[in-house]
Amino acid sequence: MPEINITSIRTSSNGVWQGDNPLDHAFPLLIVQTTLILAVSRFLAFLLKPLRQPKVIAEIAGGILLGPSAIGRNKEYLNWVFPKWSTPILESVASVGLLFFLFLVGLELDMSSIRRSGKRAFGIAVAGISLPFVCGVAVAFVLRKTIKGEDQVGYPQFLVFIGVALSITAFPVLSRILAELKLLTTQVGETAMAAAAFNDVTAWILLALAVALAGNGAGGEHKSPLISIWVLISGGAFVAIMLTVIRSAMKWVSCRFSSRNNMADEAYICFTLAGVLVSGFITDLIGIHSIFGAFVFGLTIPKGGVFAERLIDRIEDFVSGLLLPLYFASSGLKTDVATIHNGRSWGLLALVIATACGGKIIGTFVMATMFMIPARESLTLGVLMNTKGLVELIVLDIGKEKRVLNDESFAILVLMALFTTFITTPTVLAIYKPARGGSSTSSRRKLGDLTTTKDTKDELRILACAHGSGNAPTLISLVESTRSTKNSQLKLYIMHLVELTERSSSIIMVQRVRKNGLPFLNQSLSSEWHDRVTGEFQAYSQYGRVSARTMTSISNLTTMHEDICHVGENKKVALIILPFHLQWRGEGDQAIMDNVGHGWRGVNQMVLKNAPCSVAVLVDRGFGNGSQISEANTNIIRRVCIMFFGGPDDREALELGGRMGEHPAVKVTIVRFIQQEGQEKNHVVLQLSPSERGGVELSYSFSTAIMSPEKEKELDETAMAEFKSKWEGTVEYTENEVSNIVEAVLAIGRSGDYDLIVVGKGRFPSKMVAELAYRQAEHAELGPIGDILASSGHGVVSSVLVIQQHDLAHAKEASVSNAVRTELEKSADESCGVGEIARDAM
C-alpha cells in the first residue's frame, strides 16, 4: 500500500453515489473500527463469562485477534480496516477514554483507606513490589542482551520499565475480581484491596519516574540527565499543588453541589470535566504522560458524596463501555505474536511469566506469613496481588510509545499480563474458599416450628428482599400483618438486592460494606435508596416490638442467592420473602406490568432450591397501597384469604394465616377446597417430563420424596382441627367443593374481596392440584395454584403470596409433564413418590 499523507485525509466522504469509498475517510473508518472492536470484544467477554474473567481480558484478546497476530495476517484486510494512517486517530479517541477512565480510578481510590490499612497491608504491599521489581531488573538484563534492538535503549529507562511492568498490581481489575468472588468483605479481600491501593499509588510514581527517564527512547536525541530531574521536580510540585490547593477547591465544589439538576450543578460538572483535560495537559507539558494528571485530579474529588456519584453517572458508561475498549483493543492491535517466532522467544516469555508470578507471589506470601496470616490465605493474597491487566497495559503502551520496548518485548509482556490475570480467578477458586459460617443447629427453620401458645410466642425472624424503594410499602404492610399479639416478637432484616455490573460505581458500593463479612452498608455512606428505605423501616419500628435492620447485597445475579441464603442461615430466620420478578403498578384495568428482568426470576428459583428456611414469593398488585396498619390504627382492614388444598406447603400457609388472624386490623378467611363426591377414590399418576425437553421452565416440579398420602391427609386434618380450635371466632372458615379448580381459584382472585391471597407452592400436591400438571406453566416456580393467580391475562386483582415450607425431604424435585387419572385402589400404608417413571398424588 503506498504511503498516505495523513493531512490529506478528509474527515467525511461524499458517499458511494459520488464515487467515494467511506473507508478512505477518517470518521466513517473510525465508526467501522469501533463497531468491529466492540462486537468482537463483547463476543469474547460472553465466551469468557463462565470462567469469570474480567472484561479487560476479552478486550485485549479482541485486539490481538483483529491485529497482525491473527486476522490481521491478511494484509488486504489490515490495510482496508486498520490502515496505518488511521492508527493516530483511533489512539487519540481511545486516549480520551483512557484519560477519563484514569480519572474514575483516582475517584474510586480512597487515600484514607491506605492510611487506615495499618502495618500489615503496608508491609505486604512493600514486599509485593520490591521483590518482583528486583527480579524484573534482573530479567531486564537478560532481555536487553537477548532481544535484538533493545541494547539501543539506555539501561536506566529499560530497567525501570521492566521492573514496573513486573511489580504492579491492577487495582481496578483486582477490585472487580474480588467483588465477583465475594471476597471483598473477607480479611483476605480487605488486605488485598488496601495493599493494592498502596501498590497502585507506588506504581504511578514509578511510572512517572520511568517516563521521565525514557526521553525519546531508542534512537532518540541524547539529553542531559538534569532534564529528568526537572521533570520529577515539576511532577512532585504538580502533585503537591493538586493535593492541597485543588483538593480544597474541589471540596468546596462538592459542598456547593446539590442533588437537584439545576444550572449551577451543570456548571460544576462541566468545570470538573474540563479540569480532567487541563490536568492531563499540564502533566504532558511537564513531560509525564497525561493520564498521570487525570489520575491525580481524581484523587482530589471528595469520596462518597452526591457530587462524586453524579460524576460517575455522567461519564462512566460512555467511557467504560465505548472508549476504553478501543484503548485495550489498540494495545492488542499493536501486539504481533508472530514476533515470538522461535524457541528463544518462547523461552523468554516463560522466563518473564515465571519471574512475574514468582516474585509477586513469593514476596507477598513470605511477608503475609510473617504477619501470622495462615498459609492458605497468604498464598491467596499472593495470587490476588499478581493481577495485572489495566495498569500493566498502560505501562507497556507508554513504553512502546517512548520506543523503550520494541515489537518483540512488547508482545512478550502483553502475553505475560494476559496470562497472569487470566489465572487469578481459577487459582483463587482452587486454593481458597472463605468460610461462610457453619450450618445452623437451630431446628426453627419454618413457621410451624415456632412456639405459639396463648401466653408466649417465639421471636419471628423474617428476611425481606427488595429490588427498589417501591417494594418497601408492600413489605411493611405484609410484615406488619404477621405481627400478631403483644407477646410476639418480630425481628426484620431488609436486604436491598443490587446487581453487580461492569460499572465502577457498583464496585464503589461493594467497598462500603462493613467489616463483619455480611453485606451491610454503613448508613453514613448509604445511597439515596438506602436512606429512603432505612427511614421508612425505622419509622415502622417505632410501633414497638419490631427490630428492623437494613442491608444491601451487591452481587452477580448468578450468585445473588448465595448472599440471601447465607444471611438467612446466619441470622436464623424462619421466613425469606422474595419479590416476584413481575410487578404491577396502578389499579384495575389501569394496572401496568413491569418486568424487572428475567435474571431476577433465576435468583428466586435458586433461593427456593437452596434456602435454609421457608420461602415466600410475593406477587404484588398493590397490597396495602402504601398505607400502614398498626394496633393503634385499626380502621385500615387487610382482607387475607388462605387457600388450603393440603400438603406441607399449604400447612405452612395455614400457620402464617394463624399469625395474621390475630392482628386486630387483619381479617383472615380460610378457604378449604374439597374434591367433589365420587372422585375421592381416583388416583392421579404424574408422568415425568423427558429431560431433553428442558421442561423445568414450562412444566411444574413436584417433590421426589417417598411419602404416605394417607399420613399427609392425617397431618392436614390435624393441622386444620388445631387451627380451628385455636382461632375459632377470629378467623372465618369456609369449604368449597369444586369440579373446576382453575375457575374456582380465578373467581376468588378476580372478585376483589381480598387484598392478599396466600397459597402453598404444592410440591407434594393433593389430587386436585396434581391434576393441573398438564397445564403449560408460565411461572413454574410458583406451583400450579400460584402460577394461575400470578399469570397475566387472568384478571386477578389480589396480591398473591406463595409459600414453600422448608423441608430437606422435599429438596429434590422432578419436572412433570402430565397427570393421568386412574381408579386403582391403594392401601393406606403404601407410600409413594416420584419414581423413575411416575408417581401418585395424595
Tab-separated table of C-alpha atoms in Angstrom, residues 353-551:
chain	number	residue	atom	x	y	z
A	353	ILE	CA	5.915	-15.160	33.352
A	354	ALA	CA	7.769	-17.245	35.952
A	355	THR	CA	9.627	-14.195	37.259
A	356	ALA	CA	6.485	-12.047	37.446
A	357	CYS	CA	4.408	-14.719	39.187
A	358	GLY	CA	7.210	-15.987	41.400
A	359	GLY	CA	8.387	-12.585	42.564
A	360	LYS	CA	4.905	-11.283	43.374
A	361	ILE	CA	3.530	-14.470	44.957
A	362	ILE	CA	6.656	-15.356	46.952
A	363	GLY	CA	7.216	-11.800	48.192
A	364	THR	CA	3.592	-11.431	49.299
A	365	PHE	CA	3.431	-14.938	50.778
A	366	VAL	CA	6.570	-14.542	52.903
A	367	MET	CA	5.538	-11.146	54.275
A	368	ALA	CA	1.970	-12.314	54.960
A	369	THR	CA	3.162	-15.334	56.919
A	370	MET	CA	5.428	-13.037	58.959
A	371	PHE	CA	2.232	-11.186	59.956
A	372	MET	CA	0.803	-14.529	61.177
A	373	ILE	CA	-1.663	-14.890	58.305
A	374	PRO	CA	-2.417	-18.604	57.649
A	375	ALA	CA	-0.518	-20.189	54.776
A	376	ARG	CA	-3.552	-20.707	52.523
A	377	GLU	CA	-4.705	-17.106	52.931
A	378	SER	CA	-1.138	-15.865	52.407
A	379	LEU	CA	-0.902	-17.834	49.163
A	380	THR	CA	-4.280	-16.451	48.075
A	381	LEU	CA	-3.045	-12.925	48.756
A	382	GLY	CA	-0.010	-13.565	46.582
A	383	VAL	CA	-2.150	-14.790	43.681
A	384	LEU	CA	-4.517	-11.834	44.004
A	385	MET	CA	-1.682	-9.317	44.102
A	386	ASN	CA	-0.343	-10.890	40.903
A	387	THR	CA	-3.308	-9.429	38.976
A	388	LYS	CA	-2.135	-7.304	36.072
A	389	GLY	CA	-4.356	-6.100	33.224
A	390	LEU	CA	-5.263	-2.428	33.147
A	391	VAL	CA	-2.255	-0.572	34.602
A	392	GLU	CA	0.122	-3.095	33.061
A	393	LEU	CA	-1.198	-2.341	29.563
A	394	ILE	CA	-0.880	1.392	30.156
A	395	VAL	CA	2.766	0.987	31.209
A	396	LEU	CA	3.543	-1.188	28.211
A	397	ASP	CA	1.814	1.168	25.781
A	398	ILE	CA	3.795	4.130	27.114
A	399	GLY	CA	6.980	2.055	26.863
A	400	LYS	CA	6.253	1.282	23.219
A	401	GLU	CA	5.278	4.878	22.539
A	402	LYS	CA	8.580	6.051	24.053
A	403	ARG	CA	10.385	3.391	21.989
A	404	VAL	CA	11.766	1.727	25.106
A	405	LEU	CA	10.054	-1.533	24.094
A	406	ASN	CA	10.206	-2.957	20.589
A	407	ASP	CA	7.639	-5.265	18.986
A	408	GLU	CA	9.030	-8.499	20.435
A	409	SER	CA	9.468	-7.320	24.020
A	410	PHE	CA	6.069	-5.614	23.867
A	411	ALA	CA	4.374	-8.853	22.697
A	412	ILE	CA	6.103	-10.884	25.433
A	413	LEU	CA	4.993	-8.516	28.172
A	414	VAL	CA	1.399	-8.234	26.864
A	415	LEU	CA	1.053	-12.027	26.843
A	416	MET	CA	2.526	-12.114	30.356
A	417	ALA	CA	-0.101	-9.628	31.546
A	418	LEU	CA	-2.895	-11.643	29.912
A	419	PHE	CA	-1.676	-14.925	31.423
A	420	THR	CA	-1.183	-13.652	34.977
A	421	THR	CA	-4.632	-12.006	35.024
A	422	PHE	CA	-6.336	-14.997	33.392
A	423	ILE	CA	-5.075	-17.469	36.020
A	424	THR	CA	-6.048	-15.307	39.014
A	425	THR	CA	-9.716	-16.281	39.308
A	426	PRO	CA	-9.386	-20.065	38.748
A	427	THR	CA	-6.323	-20.250	41.032
A	428	VAL	CA	-8.058	-18.398	43.862
A	429	LEU	CA	-11.136	-20.599	43.481
A	430	ALA	CA	-8.918	-23.677	43.657
A	431	ILE	CA	-6.919	-22.760	46.762
A	432	TYR	CA	-9.255	-20.617	48.843
A	433	LYS	CA	-12.897	-20.687	49.789
A	434	PRO	CA	-13.908	-18.214	52.509
A	435	ALA	CA	-15.865	-19.570	55.442
A	436	ARG	CA	-19.493	-18.620	55.039
A	437	GLY	CA	-20.476	-19.689	58.521
A	438	GLY	CA	-21.282	-23.176	59.676
A	439	SER	CA	-24.666	-24.741	59.342
A	440	SER	CA	-27.091	-23.634	61.978
A	441	THR	CA	-28.008	-26.195	64.582
A	442	SER	CA	-31.329	-24.489	65.219
A	443	SER	CA	-34.364	-26.515	64.162
A	444	ARG	CA	-36.551	-23.430	63.788
A	445	ARG	CA	-36.322	-23.213	60.061
A	446	LYS	CA	-40.045	-22.889	59.322
A	447	LEU	CA	-43.019	-21.119	60.850
A	448	GLY	CA	-44.535	-24.310	62.238
A	449	ASP	CA	-41.524	-24.883	64.484
A	450	LEU	CA	-42.082	-21.668	66.452
A	451	THR	CA	-43.837	-21.842	69.796
A	452	THR	CA	-47.287	-20.233	69.548
A	453	THR	CA	-49.134	-20.519	72.841
A	454	LYS	CA	-51.685	-18.066	74.195
A	455	ASP	CA	-49.182	-16.518	76.584
A	456	THR	CA	-45.965	-16.539	74.631
A	457	LYS	CA	-44.640	-16.621	71.124
A	458	ASP	CA	-41.097	-17.251	69.946
A	459	GLU	CA	-39.356	-14.427	68.147
A	460	LEU	CA	-40.221	-14.489	64.458
A	461	ARG	CA	-37.279	-13.591	62.244
A	462	ILE	CA	-38.009	-12.556	58.657
A	463	LEU	CA	-35.631	-11.674	55.842
A	464	ALA	CA	-37.472	-9.477	53.320
A	465	CYS	CA	-35.733	-8.788	49.995
A	466	ALA	CA	-36.424	-5.799	47.760
A	467	HIS	CA	-35.394	-4.672	44.276
A	468	GLY	CA	-36.050	-1.000	44.982
A	469	SER	CA	-37.821	1.530	47.162
A	470	GLY	CA	-41.149	0.686	45.530
A	471	ASN	CA	-41.192	-2.634	47.379
A	472	ALA	CA	-40.946	-1.018	50.827
A	473	PRO	CA	-44.636	-0.107	51.483
A	474	THR	CA	-45.856	-3.567	50.481
A	475	LEU	CA	-43.215	-5.285	52.603
A	476	ILE	CA	-44.126	-3.146	55.601
A	477	SER	CA	-47.824	-3.989	55.198
A	478	LEU	CA	-47.091	-7.696	54.821
A	479	VAL	CA	-44.678	-7.896	57.729
A	480	GLU	CA	-46.954	-5.859	59.982
A	481	SER	CA	-49.789	-8.242	59.167
A	482	THR	CA	-47.756	-11.131	60.598
A	483	ARG	CA	-47.073	-9.326	63.899
A	484	SER	CA	-49.899	-10.664	65.979
A	485	THR	CA	-50.144	-10.186	69.751
A	486	LYS	CA	-48.358	-8.080	72.325
A	487	ASN	CA	-46.480	-11.194	73.427
A	488	SER	CA	-44.967	-11.753	69.965
A	489	GLN	CA	-41.532	-10.521	68.997
A	490	LEU	CA	-40.565	-9.748	65.403
A	491	LYS	CA	-37.071	-9.216	64.051
A	492	LEU	CA	-36.944	-7.972	60.484
A	493	TYR	CA	-33.997	-7.888	58.107
A	494	ILE	CA	-34.401	-5.887	54.887
A	495	MET	CA	-31.994	-6.743	52.071
A	496	HIS	CA	-31.686	-4.457	49.061
A	497	LEU	CA	-30.699	-6.610	46.078
A	498	VAL	CA	-28.348	-4.786	43.686
A	499	GLU	CA	-26.880	-6.379	40.578
A	500	LEU	CA	-23.102	-6.177	40.322
A	501	THR	CA	-22.442	-4.695	36.896
A	502	GLU	CA	-19.325	-3.724	34.980
A	503	ARG	CA	-19.666	-0.162	36.235
A	504	SER	CA	-17.093	1.170	38.698
A	505	SER	CA	-19.893	2.639	40.816
A	506	SER	CA	-21.115	-0.834	41.731
A	507	ILE	CA	-17.604	-1.686	42.926
A	508	ILE	CA	-17.556	1.506	44.995
A	509	MET	CA	-20.830	0.390	46.605
A	510	VAL	CA	-19.354	-3.016	47.407
A	511	GLN	CA	-16.344	-1.387	49.050
A	512	ARG	CA	-18.648	0.331	51.541
A	513	VAL	CA	-19.654	-2.931	53.237
A	514	ARG	CA	-18.903	-3.326	56.904
A	515	LYS	CA	-16.062	-5.491	58.083
A	516	ASN	CA	-18.270	-8.178	59.675
A	517	GLY	CA	-18.404	-10.209	56.466
A	518	LEU	CA	-22.104	-9.590	55.870
A	519	PRO	CA	-23.471	-7.386	53.080
A	520	PHE	CA	-24.362	-4.454	55.340
A	521	LEU	CA	-23.963	-0.863	54.204
A	522	ASN	CA	-22.645	1.819	56.500
A	523	GLN	CA	-25.505	4.300	56.901
A	524	SER	CA	-23.161	7.281	56.702
A	525	LEU	CA	-22.170	6.191	53.194
A	526	SER	CA	-25.542	4.905	52.107
A	527	SER	CA	-27.256	5.696	48.849
A	528	GLU	CA	-30.471	7.626	48.340
A	529	TRP	CA	-32.402	4.339	48.114
A	530	HIS	CA	-30.885	3.140	51.350
A	531	ASP	CA	-31.770	6.424	53.054
A	532	ARG	CA	-35.414	6.170	51.949
A	533	VAL	CA	-35.874	2.554	52.919
A	534	THR	CA	-33.986	2.952	56.189
A	535	GLY	CA	-36.198	5.914	57.074
A	536	GLU	CA	-39.403	4.031	56.283
A	537	PHE	CA	-38.466	0.965	58.295
A	538	GLN	CA	-37.079	2.984	61.180
A	539	ALA	CA	-40.416	4.790	61.351
A	540	TYR	CA	-42.191	1.438	61.210
A	541	SER	CA	-40.053	0.024	64.030
A	542	GLN	CA	-41.258	2.865	66.275
A	543	TYR	CA	-44.545	0.986	66.638
A	544	GLY	CA	-42.745	-1.334	69.038
A	545	ARG	CA	-41.573	-4.963	69.237
A	546	VAL	CA	-40.163	-4.730	65.729
A	547	SER	CA	-36.405	-4.659	65.265
A	548	ALA	CA	-35.672	-3.641	61.662
A	549	ARG	CA	-32.222	-3.683	60.108
A	550	THR	CA	-31.429	-2.798	56.504
A	551	MET	CA	-28.624	-4.277	54.436
